[in-house]
XYZ file of C-alpha atoms in Angstrom:
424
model
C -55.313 -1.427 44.939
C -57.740 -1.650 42.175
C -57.948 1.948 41.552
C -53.766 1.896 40.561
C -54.413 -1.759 38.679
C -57.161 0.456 36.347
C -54.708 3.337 36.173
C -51.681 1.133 34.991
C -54.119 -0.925 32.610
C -55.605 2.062 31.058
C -51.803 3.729 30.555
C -50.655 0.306 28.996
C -53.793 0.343 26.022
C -52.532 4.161 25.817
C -48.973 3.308 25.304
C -49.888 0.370 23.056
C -52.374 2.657 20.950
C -49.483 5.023 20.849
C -46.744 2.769 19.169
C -49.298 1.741 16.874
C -50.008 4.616 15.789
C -48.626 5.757 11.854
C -46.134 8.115 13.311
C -44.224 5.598 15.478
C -44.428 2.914 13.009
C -41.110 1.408 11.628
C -41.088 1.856 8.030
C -38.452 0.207 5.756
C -36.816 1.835 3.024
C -33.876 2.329 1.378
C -31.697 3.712 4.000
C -32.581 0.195 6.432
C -33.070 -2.520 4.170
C -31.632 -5.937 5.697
C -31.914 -8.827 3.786
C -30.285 -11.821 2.117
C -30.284 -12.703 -1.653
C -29.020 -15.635 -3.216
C -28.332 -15.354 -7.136
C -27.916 -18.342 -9.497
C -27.592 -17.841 -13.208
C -27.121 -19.720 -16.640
C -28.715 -23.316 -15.411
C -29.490 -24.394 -18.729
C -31.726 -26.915 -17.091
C -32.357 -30.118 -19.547
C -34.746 -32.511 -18.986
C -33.677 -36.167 -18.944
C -36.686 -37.213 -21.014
C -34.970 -35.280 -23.875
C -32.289 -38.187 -23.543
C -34.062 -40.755 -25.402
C -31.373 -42.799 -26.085
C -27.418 -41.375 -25.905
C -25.602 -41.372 -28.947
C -23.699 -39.566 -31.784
C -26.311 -36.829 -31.844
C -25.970 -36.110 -28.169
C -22.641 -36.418 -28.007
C -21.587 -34.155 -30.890
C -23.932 -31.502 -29.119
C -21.317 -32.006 -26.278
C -18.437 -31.526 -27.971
C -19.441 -28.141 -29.304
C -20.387 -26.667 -26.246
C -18.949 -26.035 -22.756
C -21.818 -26.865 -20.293
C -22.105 -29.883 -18.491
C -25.735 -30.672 -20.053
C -25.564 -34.484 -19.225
C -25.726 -33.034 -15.161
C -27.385 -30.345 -15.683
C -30.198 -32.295 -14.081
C -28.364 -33.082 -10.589
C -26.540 -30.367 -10.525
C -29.481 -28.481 -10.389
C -30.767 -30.247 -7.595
C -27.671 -29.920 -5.404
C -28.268 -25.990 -6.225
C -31.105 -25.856 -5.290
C -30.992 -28.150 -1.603
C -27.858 -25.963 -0.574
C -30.088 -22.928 -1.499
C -32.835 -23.826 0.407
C -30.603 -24.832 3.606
C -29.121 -21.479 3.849
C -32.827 -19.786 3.414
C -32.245 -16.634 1.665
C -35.435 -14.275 1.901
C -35.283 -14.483 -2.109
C -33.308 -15.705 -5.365
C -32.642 -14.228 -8.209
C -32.186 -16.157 -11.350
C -31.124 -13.339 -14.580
C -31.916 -16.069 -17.597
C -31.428 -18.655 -19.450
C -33.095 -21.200 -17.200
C -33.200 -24.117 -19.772
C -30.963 -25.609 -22.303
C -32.886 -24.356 -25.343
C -36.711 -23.184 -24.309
C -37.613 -26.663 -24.132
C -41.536 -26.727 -22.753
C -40.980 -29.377 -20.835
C -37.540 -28.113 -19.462
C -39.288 -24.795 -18.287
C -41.672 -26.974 -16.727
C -39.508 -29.058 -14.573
C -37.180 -26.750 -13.435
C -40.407 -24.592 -12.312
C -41.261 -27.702 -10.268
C -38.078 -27.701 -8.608
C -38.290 -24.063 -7.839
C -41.582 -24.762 -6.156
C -39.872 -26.062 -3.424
C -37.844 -23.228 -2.545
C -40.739 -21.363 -2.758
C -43.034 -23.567 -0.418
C -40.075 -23.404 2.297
C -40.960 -20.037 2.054
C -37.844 -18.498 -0.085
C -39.350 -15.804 -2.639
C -37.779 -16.675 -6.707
C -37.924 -14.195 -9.444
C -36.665 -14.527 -12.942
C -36.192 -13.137 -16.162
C -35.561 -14.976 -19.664
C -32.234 -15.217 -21.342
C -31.693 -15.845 -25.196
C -32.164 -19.877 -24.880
C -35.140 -19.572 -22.990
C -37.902 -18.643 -25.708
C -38.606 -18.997 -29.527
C -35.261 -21.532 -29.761
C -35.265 -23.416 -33.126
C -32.509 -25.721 -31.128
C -35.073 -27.000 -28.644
C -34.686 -30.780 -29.505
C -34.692 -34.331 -27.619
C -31.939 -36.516 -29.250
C -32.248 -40.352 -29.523
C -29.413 -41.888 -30.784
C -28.167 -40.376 -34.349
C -30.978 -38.435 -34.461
C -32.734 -35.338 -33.254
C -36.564 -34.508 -32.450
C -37.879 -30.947 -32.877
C -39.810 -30.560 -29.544
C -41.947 -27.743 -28.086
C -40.497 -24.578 -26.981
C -41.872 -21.603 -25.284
C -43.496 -18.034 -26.532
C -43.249 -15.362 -24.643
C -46.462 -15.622 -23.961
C -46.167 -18.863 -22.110
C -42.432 -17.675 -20.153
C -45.342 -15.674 -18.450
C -47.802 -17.943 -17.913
C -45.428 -20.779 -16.872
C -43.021 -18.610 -14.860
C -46.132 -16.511 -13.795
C -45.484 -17.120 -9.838
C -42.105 -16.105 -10.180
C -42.240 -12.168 -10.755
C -45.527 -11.498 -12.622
C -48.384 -12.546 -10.610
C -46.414 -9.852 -7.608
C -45.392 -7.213 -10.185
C -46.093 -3.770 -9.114
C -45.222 -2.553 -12.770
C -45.154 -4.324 -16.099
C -43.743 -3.395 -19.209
C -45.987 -3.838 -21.867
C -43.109 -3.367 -24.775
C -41.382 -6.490 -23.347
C -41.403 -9.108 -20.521
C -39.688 -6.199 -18.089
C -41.521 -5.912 -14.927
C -40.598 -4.716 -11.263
C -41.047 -6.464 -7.825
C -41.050 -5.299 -3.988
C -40.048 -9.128 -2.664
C -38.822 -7.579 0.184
C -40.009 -4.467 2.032
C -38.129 -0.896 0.688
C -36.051 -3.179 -2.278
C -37.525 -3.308 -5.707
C -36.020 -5.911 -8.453
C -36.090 -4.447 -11.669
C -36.446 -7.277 -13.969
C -35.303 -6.130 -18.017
C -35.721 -8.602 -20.705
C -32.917 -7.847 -22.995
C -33.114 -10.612 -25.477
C -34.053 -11.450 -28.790
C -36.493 -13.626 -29.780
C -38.231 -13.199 -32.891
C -36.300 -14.341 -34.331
C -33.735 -15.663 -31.189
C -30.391 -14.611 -31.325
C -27.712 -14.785 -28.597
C -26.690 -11.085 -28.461
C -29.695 -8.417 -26.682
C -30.566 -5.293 -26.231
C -32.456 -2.855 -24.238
C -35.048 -1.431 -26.669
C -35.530 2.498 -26.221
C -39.282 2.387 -25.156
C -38.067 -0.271 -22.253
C -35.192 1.611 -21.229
C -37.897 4.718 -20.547
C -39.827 2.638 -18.781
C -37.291 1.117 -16.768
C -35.488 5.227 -15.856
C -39.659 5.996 -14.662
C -39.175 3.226 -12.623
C -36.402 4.017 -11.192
C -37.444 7.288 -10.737
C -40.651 6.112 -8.864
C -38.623 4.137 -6.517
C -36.519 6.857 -5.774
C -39.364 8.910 -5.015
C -40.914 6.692 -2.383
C -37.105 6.223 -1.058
C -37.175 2.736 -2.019
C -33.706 0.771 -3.318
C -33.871 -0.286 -6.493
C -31.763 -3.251 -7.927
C -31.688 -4.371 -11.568
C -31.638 -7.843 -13.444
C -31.122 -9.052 -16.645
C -29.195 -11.226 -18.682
C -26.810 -9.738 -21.023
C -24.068 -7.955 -19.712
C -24.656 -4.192 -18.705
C -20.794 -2.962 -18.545
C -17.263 -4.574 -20.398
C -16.385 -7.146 -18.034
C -12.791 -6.715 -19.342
C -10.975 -4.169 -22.038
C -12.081 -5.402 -25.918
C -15.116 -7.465 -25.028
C -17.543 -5.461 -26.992
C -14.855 -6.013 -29.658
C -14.345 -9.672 -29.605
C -17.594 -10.937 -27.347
C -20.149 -8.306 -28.109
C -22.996 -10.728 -28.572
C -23.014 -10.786 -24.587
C -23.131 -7.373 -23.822
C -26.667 -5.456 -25.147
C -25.950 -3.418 -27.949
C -26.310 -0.215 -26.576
C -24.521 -0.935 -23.429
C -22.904 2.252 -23.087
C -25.768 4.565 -23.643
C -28.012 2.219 -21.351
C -26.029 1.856 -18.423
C -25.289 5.929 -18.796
C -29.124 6.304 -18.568
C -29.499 3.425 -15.864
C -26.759 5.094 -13.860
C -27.626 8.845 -14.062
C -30.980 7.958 -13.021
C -30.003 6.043 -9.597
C -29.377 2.277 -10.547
C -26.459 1.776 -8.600
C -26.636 -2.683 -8.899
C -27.446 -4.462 -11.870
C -27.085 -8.246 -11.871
C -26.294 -10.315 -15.077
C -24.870 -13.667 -16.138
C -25.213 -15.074 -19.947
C -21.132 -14.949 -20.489
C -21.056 -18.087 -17.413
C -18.025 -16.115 -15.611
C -17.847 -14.853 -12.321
C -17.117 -11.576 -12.241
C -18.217 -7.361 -11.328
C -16.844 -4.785 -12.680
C -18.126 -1.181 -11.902
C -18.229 2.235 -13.907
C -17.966 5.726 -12.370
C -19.904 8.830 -13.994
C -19.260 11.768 -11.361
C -19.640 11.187 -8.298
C -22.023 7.883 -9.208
C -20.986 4.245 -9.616
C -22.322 1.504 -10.734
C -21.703 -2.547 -10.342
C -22.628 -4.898 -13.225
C -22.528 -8.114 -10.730
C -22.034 -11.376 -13.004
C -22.606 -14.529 -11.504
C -21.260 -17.927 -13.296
C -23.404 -20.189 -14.484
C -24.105 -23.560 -12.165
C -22.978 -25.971 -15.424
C -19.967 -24.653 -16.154
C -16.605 -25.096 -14.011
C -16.463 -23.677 -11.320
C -20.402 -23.878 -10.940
C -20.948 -20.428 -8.344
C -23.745 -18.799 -7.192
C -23.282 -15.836 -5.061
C -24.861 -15.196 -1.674
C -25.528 -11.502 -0.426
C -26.080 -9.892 2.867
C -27.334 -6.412 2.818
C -27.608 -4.224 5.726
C -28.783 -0.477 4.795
C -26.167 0.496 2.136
C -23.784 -2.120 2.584
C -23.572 -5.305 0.791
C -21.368 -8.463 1.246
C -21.097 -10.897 -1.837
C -19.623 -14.381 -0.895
C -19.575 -16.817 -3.677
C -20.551 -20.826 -3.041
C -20.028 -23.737 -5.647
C -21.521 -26.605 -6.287
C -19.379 -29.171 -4.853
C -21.773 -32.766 -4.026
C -23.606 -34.152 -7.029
C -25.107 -37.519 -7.589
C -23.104 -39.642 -9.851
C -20.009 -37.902 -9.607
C -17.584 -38.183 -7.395
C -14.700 -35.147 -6.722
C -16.904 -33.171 -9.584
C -14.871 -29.830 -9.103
C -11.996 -31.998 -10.597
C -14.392 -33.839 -12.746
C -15.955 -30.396 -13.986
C -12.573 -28.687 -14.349
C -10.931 -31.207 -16.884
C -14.553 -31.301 -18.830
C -14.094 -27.491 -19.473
C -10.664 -27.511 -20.041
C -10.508 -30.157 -22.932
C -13.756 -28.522 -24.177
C -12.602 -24.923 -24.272
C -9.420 -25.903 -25.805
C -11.534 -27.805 -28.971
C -14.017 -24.521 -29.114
C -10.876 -21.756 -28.736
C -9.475 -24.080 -32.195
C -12.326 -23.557 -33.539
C -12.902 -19.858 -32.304
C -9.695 -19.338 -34.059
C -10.027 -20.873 -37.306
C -13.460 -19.036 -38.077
C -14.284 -15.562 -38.581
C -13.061 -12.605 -37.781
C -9.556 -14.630 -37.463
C -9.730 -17.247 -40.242
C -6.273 -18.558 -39.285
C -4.509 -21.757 -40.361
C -5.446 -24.915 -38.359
C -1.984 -25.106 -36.940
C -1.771 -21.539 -35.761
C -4.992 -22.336 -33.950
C -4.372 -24.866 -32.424
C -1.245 -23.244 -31.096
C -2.835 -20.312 -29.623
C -6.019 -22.344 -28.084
C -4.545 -23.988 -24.757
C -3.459 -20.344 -24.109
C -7.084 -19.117 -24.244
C -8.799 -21.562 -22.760
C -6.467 -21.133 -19.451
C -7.420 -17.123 -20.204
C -11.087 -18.181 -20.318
C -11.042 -20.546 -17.496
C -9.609 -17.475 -15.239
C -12.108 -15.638 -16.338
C -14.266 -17.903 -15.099
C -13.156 -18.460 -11.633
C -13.000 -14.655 -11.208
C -10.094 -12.841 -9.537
C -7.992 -13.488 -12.409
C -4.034 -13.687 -11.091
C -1.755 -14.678 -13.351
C 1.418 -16.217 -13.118
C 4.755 -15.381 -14.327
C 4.058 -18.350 -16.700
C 1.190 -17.107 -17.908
C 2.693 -13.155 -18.419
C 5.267 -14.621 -20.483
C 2.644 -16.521 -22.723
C 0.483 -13.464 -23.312
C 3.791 -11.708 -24.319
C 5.130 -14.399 -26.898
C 1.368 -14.688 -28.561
C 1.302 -10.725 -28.696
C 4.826 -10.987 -30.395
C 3.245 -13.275 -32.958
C -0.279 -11.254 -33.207
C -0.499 -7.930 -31.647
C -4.956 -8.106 -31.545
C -5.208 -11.776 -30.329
C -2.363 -11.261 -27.743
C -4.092 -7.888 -26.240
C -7.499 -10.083 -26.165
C -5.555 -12.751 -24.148
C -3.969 -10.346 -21.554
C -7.481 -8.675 -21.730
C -8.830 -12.053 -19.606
C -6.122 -12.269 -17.636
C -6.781 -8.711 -16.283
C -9.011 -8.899 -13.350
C -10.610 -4.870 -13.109
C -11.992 -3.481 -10.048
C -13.266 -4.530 -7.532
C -12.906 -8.286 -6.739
C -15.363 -10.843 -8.011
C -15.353 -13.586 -5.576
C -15.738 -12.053 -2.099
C -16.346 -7.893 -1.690
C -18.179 -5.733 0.186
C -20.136 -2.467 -1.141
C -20.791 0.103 0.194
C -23.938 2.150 -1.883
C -24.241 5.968 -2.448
C-alpha cells in the first residue's frame, strides 16, 4: 500500500510539473481574447465649485451650447455607479473629459474614476480638444466670469498618469499617444489627435504619430496580439458631406490616416467628439474597418456602449443614463433640453457662415435639422414618411442644405445601437 501511494504521488508532481511547463501553458492572444469593455465618451465633467453663483453669465453659456453642463455633475455619477455594477474588465474614455480643461474639473472627475478603479475595473483615456490649453476654462458667478486654471499637456499626464501612462508599454514622444496591454493579448492604442497650442476644436493625426502608431501596430501584429485604437476625432465620415459641412470633427487627414491605419491591421478604432451614437465602417480589399462612435453622457440620449468580445467576435449593446439626482423622468427632461437648444443653435448655424441666410429662412429650416441632428444622435436613424417629405421640400428650396439634411437622416452600415462583429 505505501509503495502504490509513492507511485501515484510521485506521477501527480510529474503531471503537475508537466502542465506547468512553457509548452502546455495557455497563452492569450489575438485569436482567444475574452473580455468586456465599457466605453463612455464626451463627459464634459464641470465642477460645481465653478458655479459660484447662477446667473446671466451661466445661463447665456447654456443657451449656446447643447450639453446638459448644470448635470453634468450627477450625471456623471449615475455613469459611473451603473459602470461599476456591471464590472467591465476596463473602460475606455476617447476625450474630452471636462467642460473646458478646468484643473480642478480634471481633478474631480479623476477622483470619481478612482473608484472604478479600486473595485478593480482598469480606465484609460486620451484628451479631446476641451481638455487642455482651453482659454474658455472659467467659473461664472453671476454676470460675470473668472479665468481659472487649466491643464498643459504636461499635467493631462501627470494628473491622468494612472490612467494609461504609468502601464504604457509604448509612448509617443511627438504627442500624448501611447499604447496599453489592460488585458492579456488586447492592446489600446491611445492617439491624441487634438490641437492645443493653440486649442482648436478640429484635430489631426500628425505624420510622425501616425508612423509611430502603423510600428505599433505592426509590433502587435507580430506578437499576434489584437490591437484596438482610440481617439477623439472622428476616423471615417459618419454620414455622406460631413467632411464638407462638419469637418472640424473628423482629423484632417482622415482619409489618408485611416488608409494607413487600415492597411496596416487596425481593424477597431473608437471615437466620440461629434456626441452621436453611431459606426460606420470602410472596406479597402478584402479589409474593413469600424470607426465606433459613442454619444456623449450630457447630451440626449446620454449612451455608453458595453462590449463583449470573445476571440474575433464582438457584441456592442448600448445603455443610457436613465436615474439622476434631481431630475425626475430625465430622458424626457434631457430630450426637450436638446431639442429647444438645437433648434436656437441650427438658427444660428444657418444664419452664419458658409450659409449667411436671412433670419427668416433660418429659422424655417432649423426645426428640420435639429430633428436630423437629434436622429443622428440616437443612432439608427429611420425616418418617417414625414420626415422624407421634409428633406424633399427643403432640397426643393436649397439643393446643398437639403442633401446635408437627408445626409443625417441616412443611417450607413452597419447599425449603431446593437451589432455584432465579426473581425478578420
Amino acid at each position: 500500500m505505501k509503495l502504490k501511494m509513492k507511485t501515484v504521488l510521485a506521477a501527480l508532481i510529474i503531471f503537475i510539473a508537466a502542465c506547468d511547463s512553457d509548452d502546455d501553458k495557455v497563452v492569450v492572444n489575438a485569436d482567444n481574447v475574452s473580455a468586456k469593455i465599457m466605453v463612455i465618451s464626451d463627459v464634459h465633467y464641470f465642477d460645481p465649485s465653478l458655479l459660484v453663483n447662477d446667473g446671466t453669465a451661466f445661463q447665456a453659456y447654456l443657451a449656446s451650447d447643447r450639453k446638459l453642463l448644470a448635470n453634468s455633475d450627477a450625471i456623471t455619477e449615475s455613469a459611473i455607479a451603473s459602470i461599476k455594477l456591471q464590472k467591465p474588465d476596463l473602460l475606455l474614455i476617447p476625450g474630452d473629459l471636462t467642460k473646458d480643461g478646468e484643473t480642478v474639473c480634471h481633478q474631480s472627475l479623476k477622483t470619481k474614476l478612482d473608484d472604478l478603479r479600486n473595485s478593480g475595473i482598469k480606465v484609460l483615456v486620451i484628451n479631446g480638444n476641451h481638455d487642455i490649453n482651453n482659454p474658455d476654462a472659467v467659473s461664472y458667478d453671476g454676470d460675470n466670469t473668472t479665468p481659472v486654471e487649466t491643464v498643459t499637456p504636461e499635467d493631462f499626464k501627470t494628473i491622468w498618469n494612472e490612467y494609461g501612462y504609468s502601464t504604457a508599454i509604448a509612448r509617443d514622444e511627438n504627442s500624448l499617444s501611447y499604447v496599453s496591454e489592460p488585458i492579456d493579448g488586447l492592446r489600446i492604442l491611445a492617439l491624441d489627435v487634438c490641437k492645443y497650442e493653440p486649442q482648436e476644436t478640429s484635430g489631426v493625426l500628425k505624420d510622425n504619430t501616425l508612423a509611430w502608431a502603423l510600428e505599433q501596430i505592426a509590433e502587435a501584429k507580430a506578437e499576434n496580439k489584437a490591437i484596438f485604437g482610440m481617439m477623439h476625432h472622428g476616423l471615417i465620415e459618419h454620414y455622406q458631406g460631413q467632411a464638407q459641412f462638419f469637418s472640424e470633427y473628423l482629423i484632417d487627414n482622415y482619409a489618408t490616416a485611416s488608409a494607413s491605419l487600415q492597411n496596416a491591421g487596425l481593424e477597431i478604432m473608437f471615437t466620440g467628439h461629434y456626441h452621436a451614437n453611431d459606426i460606420v465602417s470602410q472596406t479597402i480589399g478584402d479589409t474593413k474597418l469600424y470607426d465606433i462612435e459613442t454619444g456623449s453622457t450630457v447630451t440626449w440620449p446620454c449612451p455608453y456602449r458595453s462590449l463583449s468580445i470573445n476571440g474575433k467576435t464582438i457584441s456592442i449593446t448600448t445603455n443610457y443614463v436613465t436615474d439622476v439626482d434631481g431630475v425626475s423622468d430625465f430622458q424626457n427632461y434631457a430630450e426637450e433640453y436638446i431639442g429647444t437648444g438645437l433648434n436656437s443653435l441650427a438658427t444660428y448655424m444657418f444664419m452664419s457662415e458658409p450659409f449667411e441666410l436671412p433670419q427668416e429662412s433660418a429659422q424655417y429650416l432649423a426645426p428640420y435639422f435639429a430633428d436630423g441632428f437629434m436622429a443622428h444622435y440616437a443612432g439608427d436613424e429611420n425616418p418617417s414618411s414625414e420626415d422624407l417629405l421634409n428633406i424633399e421640400n427643403v432640397s426643393q428650396q436649397n439643393t446643398t442644405i437639403g442633401y446635408a439634411l437627408g445626409s443625417l437622416w441616412t443611417d450607413l452600415a452597419p447599425a449603431d445601437n446593437e451589432v455584432t462583429i465579426t473581425l478578420k
